[in-house]
Short mmCIF file of C-alpha atoms in Angstrom, two decimals:
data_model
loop_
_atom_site.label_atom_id
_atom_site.label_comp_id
_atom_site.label_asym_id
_atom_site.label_seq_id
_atom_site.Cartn_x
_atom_site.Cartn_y
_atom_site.Cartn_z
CA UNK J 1 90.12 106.59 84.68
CA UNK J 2 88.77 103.56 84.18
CA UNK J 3 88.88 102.48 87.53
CA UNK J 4 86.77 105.11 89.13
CA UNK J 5 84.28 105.29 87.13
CA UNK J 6 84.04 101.33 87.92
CA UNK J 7 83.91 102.45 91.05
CA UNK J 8 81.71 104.95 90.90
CA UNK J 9 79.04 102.25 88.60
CA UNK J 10 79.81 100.41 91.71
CA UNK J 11 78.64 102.51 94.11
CA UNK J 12 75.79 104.12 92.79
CA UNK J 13 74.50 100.42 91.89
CA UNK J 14 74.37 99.66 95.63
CA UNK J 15 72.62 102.36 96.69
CA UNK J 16 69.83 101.88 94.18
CA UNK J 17 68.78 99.01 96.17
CA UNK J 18 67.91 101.52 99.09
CA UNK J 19 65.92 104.13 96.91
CA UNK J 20 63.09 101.81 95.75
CA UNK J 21 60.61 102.98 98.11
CA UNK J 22 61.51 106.74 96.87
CA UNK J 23 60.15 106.83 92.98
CA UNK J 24 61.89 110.23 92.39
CA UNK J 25 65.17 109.46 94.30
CA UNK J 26 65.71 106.31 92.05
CA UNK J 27 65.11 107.69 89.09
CA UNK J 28 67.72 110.21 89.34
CA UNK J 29 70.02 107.40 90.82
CA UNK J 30 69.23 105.02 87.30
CA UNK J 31 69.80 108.03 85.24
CA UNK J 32 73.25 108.42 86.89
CA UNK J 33 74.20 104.92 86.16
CA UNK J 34 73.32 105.11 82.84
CA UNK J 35 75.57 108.00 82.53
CA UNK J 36 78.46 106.15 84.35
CA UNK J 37 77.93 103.20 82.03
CA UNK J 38 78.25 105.73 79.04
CA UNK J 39 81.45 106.90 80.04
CA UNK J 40 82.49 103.25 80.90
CA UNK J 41 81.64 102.16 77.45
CA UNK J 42 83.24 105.53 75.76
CA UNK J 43 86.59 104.66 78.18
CA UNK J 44 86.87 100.92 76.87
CA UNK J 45 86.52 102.07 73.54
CA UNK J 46 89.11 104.41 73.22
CA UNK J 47 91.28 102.02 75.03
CA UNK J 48 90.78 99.06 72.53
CA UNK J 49 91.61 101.53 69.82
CA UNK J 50 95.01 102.46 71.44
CA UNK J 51 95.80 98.83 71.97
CA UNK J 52 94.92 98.16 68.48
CA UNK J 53 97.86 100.81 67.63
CA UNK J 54 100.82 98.29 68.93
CA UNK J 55 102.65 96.95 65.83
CA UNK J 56 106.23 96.54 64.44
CA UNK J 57 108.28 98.88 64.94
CA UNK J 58 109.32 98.91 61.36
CA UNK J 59 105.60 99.56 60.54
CA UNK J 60 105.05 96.57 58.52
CA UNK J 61 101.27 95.12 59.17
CA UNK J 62 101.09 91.78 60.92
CA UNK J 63 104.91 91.41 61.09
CA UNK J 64 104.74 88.97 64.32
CA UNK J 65 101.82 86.98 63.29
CA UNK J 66 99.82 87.92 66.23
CA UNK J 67 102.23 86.03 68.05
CA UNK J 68 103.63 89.03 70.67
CA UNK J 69 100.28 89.49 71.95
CA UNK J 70 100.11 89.23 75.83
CA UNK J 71 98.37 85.61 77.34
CA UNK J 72 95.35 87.03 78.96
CA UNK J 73 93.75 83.88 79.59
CA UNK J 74 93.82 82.76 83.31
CA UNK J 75 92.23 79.50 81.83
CA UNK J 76 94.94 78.85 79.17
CA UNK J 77 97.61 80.23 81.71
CA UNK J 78 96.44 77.69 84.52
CA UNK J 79 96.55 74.75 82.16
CA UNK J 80 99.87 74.75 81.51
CA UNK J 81 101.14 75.76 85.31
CA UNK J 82 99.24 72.20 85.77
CA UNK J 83 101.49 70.88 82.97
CA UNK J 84 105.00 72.03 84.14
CA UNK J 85 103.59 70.23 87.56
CA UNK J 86 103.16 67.07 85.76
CA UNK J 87 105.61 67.23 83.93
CA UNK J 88 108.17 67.72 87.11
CA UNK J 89 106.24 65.13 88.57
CA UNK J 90 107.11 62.63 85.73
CA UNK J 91 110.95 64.01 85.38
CA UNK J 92 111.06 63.74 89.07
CA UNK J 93 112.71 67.00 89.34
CA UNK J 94 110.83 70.70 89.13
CA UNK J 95 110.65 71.97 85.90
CA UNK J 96 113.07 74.36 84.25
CA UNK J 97 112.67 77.62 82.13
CA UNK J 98 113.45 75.27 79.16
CA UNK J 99 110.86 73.00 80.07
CA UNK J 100 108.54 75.41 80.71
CA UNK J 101 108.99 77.48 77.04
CA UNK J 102 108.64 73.80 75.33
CA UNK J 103 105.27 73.01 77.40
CA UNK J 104 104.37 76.71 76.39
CA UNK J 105 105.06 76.85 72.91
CA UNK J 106 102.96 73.06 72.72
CA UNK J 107 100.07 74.61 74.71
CA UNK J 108 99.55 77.61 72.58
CA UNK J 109 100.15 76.47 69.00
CA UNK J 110 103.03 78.03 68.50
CA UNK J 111 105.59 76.87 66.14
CA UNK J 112 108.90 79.67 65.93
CA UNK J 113 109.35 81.36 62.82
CA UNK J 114 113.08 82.73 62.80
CA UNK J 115 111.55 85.69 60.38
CA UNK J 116 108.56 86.68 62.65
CA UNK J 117 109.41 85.09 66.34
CA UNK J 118 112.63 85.40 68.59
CA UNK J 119 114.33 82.21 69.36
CA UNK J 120 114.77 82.89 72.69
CA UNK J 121 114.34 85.33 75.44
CA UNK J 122 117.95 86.63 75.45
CA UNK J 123 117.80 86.96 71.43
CA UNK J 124 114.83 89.26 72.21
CA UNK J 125 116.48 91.29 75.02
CA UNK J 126 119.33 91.72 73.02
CA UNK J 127 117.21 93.32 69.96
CA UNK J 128 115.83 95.37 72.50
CA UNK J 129 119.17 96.94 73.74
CA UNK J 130 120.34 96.93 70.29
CA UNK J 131 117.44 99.37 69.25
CA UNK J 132 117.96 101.65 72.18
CA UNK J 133 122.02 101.79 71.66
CA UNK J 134 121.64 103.02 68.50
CA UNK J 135 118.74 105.83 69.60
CA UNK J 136 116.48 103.66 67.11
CA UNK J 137 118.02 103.23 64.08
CA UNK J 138 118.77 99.92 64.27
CA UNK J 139 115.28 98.01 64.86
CA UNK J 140 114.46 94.81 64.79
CA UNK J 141 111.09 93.76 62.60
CA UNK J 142 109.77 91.37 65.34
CA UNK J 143 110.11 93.82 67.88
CA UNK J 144 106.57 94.99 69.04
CA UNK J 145 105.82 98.15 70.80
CA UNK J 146 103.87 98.27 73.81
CA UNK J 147 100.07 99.93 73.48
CA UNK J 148 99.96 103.16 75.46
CA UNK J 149 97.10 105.61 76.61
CA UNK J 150 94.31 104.92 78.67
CA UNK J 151 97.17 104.70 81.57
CA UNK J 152 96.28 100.59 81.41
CA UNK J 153 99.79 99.15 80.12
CA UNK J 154 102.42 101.39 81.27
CA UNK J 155 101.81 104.99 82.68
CA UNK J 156 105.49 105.70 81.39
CA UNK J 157 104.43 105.13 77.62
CA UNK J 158 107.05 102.86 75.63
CA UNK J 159 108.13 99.46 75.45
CA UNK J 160 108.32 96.29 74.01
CA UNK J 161 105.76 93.63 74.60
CA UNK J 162 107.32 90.37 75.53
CA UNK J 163 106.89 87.48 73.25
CA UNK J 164 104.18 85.31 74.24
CA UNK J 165 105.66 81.95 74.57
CA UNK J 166 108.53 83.69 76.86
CA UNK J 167 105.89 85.30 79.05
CA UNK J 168 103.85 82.39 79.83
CA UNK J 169 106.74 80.21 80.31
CA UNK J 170 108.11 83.36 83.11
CA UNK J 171 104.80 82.93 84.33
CA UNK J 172 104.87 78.88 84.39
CA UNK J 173 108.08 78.89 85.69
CA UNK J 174 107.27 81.79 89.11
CA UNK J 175 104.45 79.72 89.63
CA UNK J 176 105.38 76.44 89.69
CA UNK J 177 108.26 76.91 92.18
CA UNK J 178 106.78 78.31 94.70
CA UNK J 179 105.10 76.42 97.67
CA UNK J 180 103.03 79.06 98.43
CA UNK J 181 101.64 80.43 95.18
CA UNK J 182 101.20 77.25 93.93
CA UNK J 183 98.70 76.38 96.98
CA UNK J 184 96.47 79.90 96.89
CA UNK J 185 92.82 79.63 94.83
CA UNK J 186 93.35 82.01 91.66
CA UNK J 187 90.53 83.76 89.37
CA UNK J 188 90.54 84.99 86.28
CA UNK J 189 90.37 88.57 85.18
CA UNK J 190 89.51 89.78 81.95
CA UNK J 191 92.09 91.87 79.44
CA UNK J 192 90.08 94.61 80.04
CA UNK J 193 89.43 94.95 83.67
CA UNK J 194 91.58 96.13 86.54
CA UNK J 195 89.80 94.97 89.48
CA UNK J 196 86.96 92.54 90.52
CA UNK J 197 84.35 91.80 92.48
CA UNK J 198 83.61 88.55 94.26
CA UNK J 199 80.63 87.85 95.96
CA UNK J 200 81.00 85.71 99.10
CA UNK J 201 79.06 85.01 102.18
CA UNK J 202 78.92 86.87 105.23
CA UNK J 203 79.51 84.63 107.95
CA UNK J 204 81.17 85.19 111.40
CA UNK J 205 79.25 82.77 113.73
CA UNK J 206 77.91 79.07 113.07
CA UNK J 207 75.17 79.65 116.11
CA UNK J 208 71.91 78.89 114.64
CA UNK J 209 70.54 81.67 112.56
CA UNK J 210 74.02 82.74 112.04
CA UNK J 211 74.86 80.01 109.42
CA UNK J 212 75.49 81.75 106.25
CA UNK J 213 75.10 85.17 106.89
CA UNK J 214 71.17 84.53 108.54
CA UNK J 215 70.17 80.83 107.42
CA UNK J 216 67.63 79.86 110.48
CA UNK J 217 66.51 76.59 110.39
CA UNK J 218 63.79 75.10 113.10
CA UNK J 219 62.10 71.18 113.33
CA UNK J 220 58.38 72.66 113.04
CA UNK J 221 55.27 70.27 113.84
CA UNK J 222 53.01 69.93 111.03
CA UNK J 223 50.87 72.65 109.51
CA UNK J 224 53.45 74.89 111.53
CA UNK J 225 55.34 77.17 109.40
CA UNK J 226 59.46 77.90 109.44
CA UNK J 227 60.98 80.96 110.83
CA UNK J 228 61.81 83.50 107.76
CA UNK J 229 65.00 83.98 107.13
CA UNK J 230 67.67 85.55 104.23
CA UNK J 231 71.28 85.03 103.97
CA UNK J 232 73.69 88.01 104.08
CA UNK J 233 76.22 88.98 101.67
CA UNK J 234 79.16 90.51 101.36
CA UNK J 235 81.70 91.64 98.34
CA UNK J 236 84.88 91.05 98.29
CA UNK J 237 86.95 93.51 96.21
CA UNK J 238 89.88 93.30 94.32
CA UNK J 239 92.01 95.97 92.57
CA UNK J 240 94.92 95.14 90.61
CA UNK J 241 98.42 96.14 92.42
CA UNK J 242 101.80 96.40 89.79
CA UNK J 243 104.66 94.44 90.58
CA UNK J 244 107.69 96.05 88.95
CA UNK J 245 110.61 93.88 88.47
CA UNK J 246 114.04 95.18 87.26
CA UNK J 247 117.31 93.83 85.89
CA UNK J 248 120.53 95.66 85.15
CA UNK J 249 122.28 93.39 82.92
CA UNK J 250 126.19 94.21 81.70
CA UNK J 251 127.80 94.26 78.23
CA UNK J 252 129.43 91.46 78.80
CA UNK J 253 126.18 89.11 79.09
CA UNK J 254 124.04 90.53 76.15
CA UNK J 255 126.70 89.48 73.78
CA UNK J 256 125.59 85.93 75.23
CA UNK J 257 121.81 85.20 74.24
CA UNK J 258 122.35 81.60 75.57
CA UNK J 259 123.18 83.17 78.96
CA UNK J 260 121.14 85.90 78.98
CA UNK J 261 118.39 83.65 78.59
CA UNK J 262 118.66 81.20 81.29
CA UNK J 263 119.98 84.54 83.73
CA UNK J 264 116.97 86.70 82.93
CA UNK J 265 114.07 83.91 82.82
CA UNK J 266 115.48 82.81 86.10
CA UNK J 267 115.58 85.76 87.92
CA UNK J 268 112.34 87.36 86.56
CA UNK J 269 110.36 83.49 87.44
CA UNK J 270 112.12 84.09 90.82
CA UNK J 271 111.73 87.71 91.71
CA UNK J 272 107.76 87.03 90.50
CA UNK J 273 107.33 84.46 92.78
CA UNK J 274 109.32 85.72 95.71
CA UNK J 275 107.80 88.81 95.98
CA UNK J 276 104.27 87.57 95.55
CA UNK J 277 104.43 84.94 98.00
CA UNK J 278 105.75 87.51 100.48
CA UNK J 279 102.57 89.70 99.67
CA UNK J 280 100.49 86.32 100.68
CA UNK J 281 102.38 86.12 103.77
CA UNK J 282 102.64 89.19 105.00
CA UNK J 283 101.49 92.24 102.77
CA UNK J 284 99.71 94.88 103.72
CA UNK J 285 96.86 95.65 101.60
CA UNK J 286 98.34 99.16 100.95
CA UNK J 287 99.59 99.16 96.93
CA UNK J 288 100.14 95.21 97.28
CA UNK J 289 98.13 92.34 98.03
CA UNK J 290 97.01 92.01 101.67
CA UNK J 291 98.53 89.18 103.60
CA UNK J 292 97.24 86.66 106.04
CA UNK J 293 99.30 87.86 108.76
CA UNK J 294 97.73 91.20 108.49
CA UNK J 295 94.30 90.10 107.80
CA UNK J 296 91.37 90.61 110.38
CA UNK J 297 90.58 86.68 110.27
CA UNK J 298 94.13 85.93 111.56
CA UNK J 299 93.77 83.67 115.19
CA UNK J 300 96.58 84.59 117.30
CA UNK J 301 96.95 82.04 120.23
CA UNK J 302 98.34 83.47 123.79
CA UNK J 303 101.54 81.84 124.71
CA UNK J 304 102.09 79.44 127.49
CA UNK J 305 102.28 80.64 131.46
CA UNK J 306 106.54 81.17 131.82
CA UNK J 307 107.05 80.30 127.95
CA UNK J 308 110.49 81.45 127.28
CA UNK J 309 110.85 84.26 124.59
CA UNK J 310 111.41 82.78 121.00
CA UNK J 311 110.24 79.38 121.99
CA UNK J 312 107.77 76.82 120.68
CA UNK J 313 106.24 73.82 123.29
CA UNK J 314 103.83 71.85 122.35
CA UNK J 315 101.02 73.15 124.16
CA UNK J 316 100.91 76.09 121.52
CA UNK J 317 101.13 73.36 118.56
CA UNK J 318 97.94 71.43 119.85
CA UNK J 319 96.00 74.51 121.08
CA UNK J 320 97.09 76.40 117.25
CA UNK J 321 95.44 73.09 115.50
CA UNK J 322 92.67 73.33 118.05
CA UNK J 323 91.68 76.83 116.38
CA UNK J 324 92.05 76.16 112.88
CA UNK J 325 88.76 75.78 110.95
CA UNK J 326 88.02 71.64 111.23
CA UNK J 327 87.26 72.08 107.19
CA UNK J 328 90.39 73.82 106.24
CA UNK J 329 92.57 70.97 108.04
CA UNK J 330 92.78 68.56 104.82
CA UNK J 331 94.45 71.78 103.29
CA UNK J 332 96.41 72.98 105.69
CA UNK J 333 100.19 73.54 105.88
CA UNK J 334 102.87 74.65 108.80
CA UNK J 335 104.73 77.43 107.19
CA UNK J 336 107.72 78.37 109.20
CA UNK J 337 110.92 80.18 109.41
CA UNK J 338 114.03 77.76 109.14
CA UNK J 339 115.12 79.15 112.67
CA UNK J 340 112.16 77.55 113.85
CA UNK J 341 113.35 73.67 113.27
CA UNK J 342 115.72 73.46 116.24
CA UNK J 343 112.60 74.26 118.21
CA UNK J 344 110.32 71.65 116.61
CA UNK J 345 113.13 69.02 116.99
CA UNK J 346 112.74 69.50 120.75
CA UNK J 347 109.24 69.30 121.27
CA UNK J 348 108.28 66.25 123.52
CA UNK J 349 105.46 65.88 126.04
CA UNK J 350 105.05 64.18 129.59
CA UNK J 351 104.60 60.21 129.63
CA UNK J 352 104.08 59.47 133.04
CA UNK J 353 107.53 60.62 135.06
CA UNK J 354 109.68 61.01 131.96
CA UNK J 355 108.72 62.42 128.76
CA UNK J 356 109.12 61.26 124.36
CA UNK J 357 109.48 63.31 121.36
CA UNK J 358 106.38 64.26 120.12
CA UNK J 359 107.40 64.97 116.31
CA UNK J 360 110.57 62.36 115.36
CA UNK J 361 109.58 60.26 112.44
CA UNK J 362 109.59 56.30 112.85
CA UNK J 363 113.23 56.32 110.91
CA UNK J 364 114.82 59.30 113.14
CA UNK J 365 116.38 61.96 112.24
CA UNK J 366 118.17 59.92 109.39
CA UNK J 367 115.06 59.72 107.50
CA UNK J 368 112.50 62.63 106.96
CA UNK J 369 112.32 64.97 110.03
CA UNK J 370 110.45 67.82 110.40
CA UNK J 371 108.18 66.91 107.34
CA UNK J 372 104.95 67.03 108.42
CA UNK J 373 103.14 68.46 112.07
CA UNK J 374 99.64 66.52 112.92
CA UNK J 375 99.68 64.95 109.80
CA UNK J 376 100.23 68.48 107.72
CA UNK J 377 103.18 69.23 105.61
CA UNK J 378 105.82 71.16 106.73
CA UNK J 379 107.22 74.07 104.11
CA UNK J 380 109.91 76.19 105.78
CA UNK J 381 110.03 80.19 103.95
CA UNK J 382 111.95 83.11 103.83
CA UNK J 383 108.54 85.05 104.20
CA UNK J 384 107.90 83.75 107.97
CA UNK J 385 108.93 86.11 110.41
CA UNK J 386 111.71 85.87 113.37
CA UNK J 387 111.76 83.87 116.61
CA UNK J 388 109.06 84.64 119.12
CA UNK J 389 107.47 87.24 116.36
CA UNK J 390 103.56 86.24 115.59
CA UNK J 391 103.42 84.22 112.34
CA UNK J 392 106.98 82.58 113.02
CA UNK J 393 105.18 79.45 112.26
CA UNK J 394 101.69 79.71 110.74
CA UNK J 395 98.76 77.05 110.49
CA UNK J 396 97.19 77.71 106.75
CA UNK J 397 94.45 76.83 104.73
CA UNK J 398 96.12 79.01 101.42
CA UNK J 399 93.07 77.70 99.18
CA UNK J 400 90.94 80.06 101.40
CA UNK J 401 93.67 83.08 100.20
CA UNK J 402 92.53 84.13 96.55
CA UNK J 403 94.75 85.90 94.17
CA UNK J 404 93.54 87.54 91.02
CA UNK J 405 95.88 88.54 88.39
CA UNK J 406 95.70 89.86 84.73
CA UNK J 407 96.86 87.38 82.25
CA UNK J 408 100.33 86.39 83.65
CA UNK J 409 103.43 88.42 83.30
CA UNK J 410 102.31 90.96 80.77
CA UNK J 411 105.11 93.25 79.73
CA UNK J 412 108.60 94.08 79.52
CA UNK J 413 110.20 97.71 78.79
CA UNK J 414 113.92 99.02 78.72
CA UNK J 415 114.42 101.73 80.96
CA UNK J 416 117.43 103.32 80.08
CA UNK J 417 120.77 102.46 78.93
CA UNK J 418 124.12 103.43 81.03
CA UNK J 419 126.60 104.15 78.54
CA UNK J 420 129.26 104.89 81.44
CA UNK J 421 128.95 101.61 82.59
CA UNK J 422 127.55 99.33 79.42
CA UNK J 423 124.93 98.46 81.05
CA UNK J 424 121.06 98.29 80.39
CA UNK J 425 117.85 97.55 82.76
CA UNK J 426 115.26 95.63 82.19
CA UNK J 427 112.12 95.84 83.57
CA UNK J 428 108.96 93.05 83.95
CA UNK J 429 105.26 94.04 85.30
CA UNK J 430 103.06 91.94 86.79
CA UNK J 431 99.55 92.68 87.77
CA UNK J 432 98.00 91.27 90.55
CA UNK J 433 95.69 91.30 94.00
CA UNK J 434 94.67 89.10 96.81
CA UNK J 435 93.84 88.93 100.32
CA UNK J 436 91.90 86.01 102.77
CA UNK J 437 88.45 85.47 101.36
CA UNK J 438 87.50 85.34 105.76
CA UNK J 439 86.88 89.10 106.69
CA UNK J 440 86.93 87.44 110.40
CA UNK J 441 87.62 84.79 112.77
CA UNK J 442 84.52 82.45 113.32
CA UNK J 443 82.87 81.95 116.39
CA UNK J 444 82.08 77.96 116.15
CA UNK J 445 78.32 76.84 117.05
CA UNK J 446 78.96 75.16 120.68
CA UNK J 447 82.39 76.66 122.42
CA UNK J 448 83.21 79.81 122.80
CA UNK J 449 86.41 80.04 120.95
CA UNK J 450 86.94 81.46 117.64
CA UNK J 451 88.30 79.62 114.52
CA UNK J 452 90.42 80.48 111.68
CA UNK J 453 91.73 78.77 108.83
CA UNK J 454 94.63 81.54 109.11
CA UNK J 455 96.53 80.85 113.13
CA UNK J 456 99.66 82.07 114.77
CA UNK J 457 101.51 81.82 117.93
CA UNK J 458 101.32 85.63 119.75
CA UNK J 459 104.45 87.61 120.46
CA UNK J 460 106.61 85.38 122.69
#
């Protein structure tokens, strides 16, 4: 509900700005925002008080010390992502789950009490299935049920809010291990919102007058006065998409919290990431984040005259770096499938009669091959499609991709238990949005070719 009537504030807000010549029309239009914004206000209230509702499930006040409630600051959040960097930096290895729950527990203050906090994230889980086993008579004081109504936590109703210091440190974890996510530009979204709005700057040509949505600029003699000119804008929406992640884990394993833990923080900090940076690369736009591949700004260079299906030459590598944006190329990075090595191995180009590699490193293929294309990095995916399909290797800027989410992994609920089987799912929900902040491809001031920081080989 919420939404829509953000939506509808929205909407009616723009089209006050084409009423002002029409006294009567804008009026009515200010005395329909105000009613919007009534409604708004009436909406966030009753959803505070809800949320103010979660608490033990024994009913005891302040049993957790305030310490279940979910990380909603990006800020906080982004911080110590930065910290598991360093600190895998220093270690010389990427930080573990372990790591990641120590860094956690240091950023935010908290010091575990046995009596109000979980000791881990299998201890937890186990509590969890313990209370739905026995139908709810056998609860656990530090369990903390998750808020319902308003339709912003969990449309089912239920559930068990996961501990702070294990959510930020799934969130730590998904974030700092994957290339991609860890290279997007992220902004933060308040506890209370589902989408955003970004502002941003409607440019598609850098021809004079063009610049910025409609800067002109003009050398004028003196007394002579400047052309008038406005820039154009644009917004840039951003509604919040739910990732649902599930785990079915046996009998067997929730009589082991030490396994369960390092099992279920694993997989959930994987799934997170892997299905996010897939969104980046290639998602739609419909339910989940749009990808670049799919996005309007994407530069697809034609192949080569005769170019052999599911090849690479390197006539499409220098004419792909030719269309990427000159300011994105400090950022950029070759994302490719794995298949696609073999192909990069054998680029070479003509010297005189014969010919040379074009991209062996001084030390040859003993040393560091394949790490970096025209000076870039080279990152090789599982998100990058086939052989001779467009975006089988990709020339990115990812800071120009931004991602919004709402506080980290939020939330954890128990579906069901299988009593055939002993076994219980899990279930994790992350909320998040992105797509390219380039609505288009830019057509540059001299040349006639457009430029992207977004480009891909066509269908070969």
């Amino acid at each position: 509900m919420l939404k829509e009537l953000r939506r509808a504030h929205a909407a009616a807000s723009d089209e006050l700005a084409g009423l002002v010549d029409d006294e009567a029309a804008f009026a009515a239009k200010e005395a329909e925002i105000l009613v919007i914004k009534g409604k708004i206000e009436r909406a966030e209230r009753a959803q505070s008080a809800s949320a103010a509702l979660a608490r033990p499930l024994d009913g005891s006040e302040g049993g957790d010390n305030g310490r279940h409630e979910p990380v909603t600051s990006e800020r906080t959040l982004s911080s110590l992502v930065a910290e598991a960097r360093n600190y895998g930096s220093r270690e010389g290895r990427k930080a573990v789950y372990d790591d990641c729950l120590s860094i956690a527990r240091k950023g935010l203050g908290i010091t575990p009490d046995k009596t109000k906090n979980f000791g881990s994230f299998g201890e937890q889980l186990q509590s969890i299935f313990n209370y739905y086993a026995s139908k709810g008579s056998s609860t656990d004081s530090r369990l903390v049920r998750a808020p319902t109504g308003a339709g912003e936590v969990d449309p089912t109703g239920g559930g068990f809010l996961v501990q702070v210091d294990f959510a930020a440190s799934i969130f730590m974890l998904a974030h700092d291990m994957g290339e991609i996510i860890s290279r997007v530009s992220k902004t933060p979204i308040s506890a209370n919102a589902n989408g955003l709005k970004i502002p941003g700057v409607d440019e598609t040509s850098r021809a004079t007058g063009s610049r910025w949505g409609g800067v002109a600029s003009n050398w004028a003699a003196e007394g002579v006065t400047g052309t008038e000119s406005r820039p154009k804008f644009r917004m840039v929406e951003f509604d919040l998409k739910k990732l649902i992640s599930k785990m079915t884990v046996t009998d067997e394993l929730l009589q082991d919290s030490t396994a369960l833990t390092s099992i279920a923080a694993q997989a959930f900090s994987e799934e997170v990431m892997f299905m996010t940076e897939d969104a980046i690369v290639e998602g739609t736009g419909a339910g989940q984040p749009l990808g670049f591949l799919n996005a309007p700004a994407l530069v697809s260079v034609a192949k080569e005259q005769g170019q052999q299906a599911g090849t690479v030459v390197k006539e499409n590598i220098d004419k792909m770096w030719t269309r990427c944006n000159s300011r994105s190329r400090s950022n950029a990075v070759w994302l490719i499938n794995q298949d696609m090595e073999p192909q990069l191995a054998a680029l070479n180009g003509a010297v005189g009669t014969g010919g040379a590699l074009v991209y062996m490193p001084p030390g040859g293929i003993s040393a560091a091959p394949f790490a970096t294309l025209k000076g870039r990095p080279i990152v090789t995916t599982e998100y990058n499609p086939a052989l001779g399909v467009p975006g089988d290797i990709a020339l990115v800027d990812l800071s120009q991709y931004m991602l919004v989410d709402k506080g980290g992994v939020q939330m954890a609920t128990s579906m069901h238990v299988s009593f055939n089987t002993d076994e219980m799912v899990f279930r994790i929900t992350y909320r998040v949005d992105g797509k390219p902040m380039w609505t288009a491809a830019r057509t540059r001031f001299k040349g006639g070719n457009t430029e992207s920081p977004f480009v891909v080989i066509a269908a070969r």
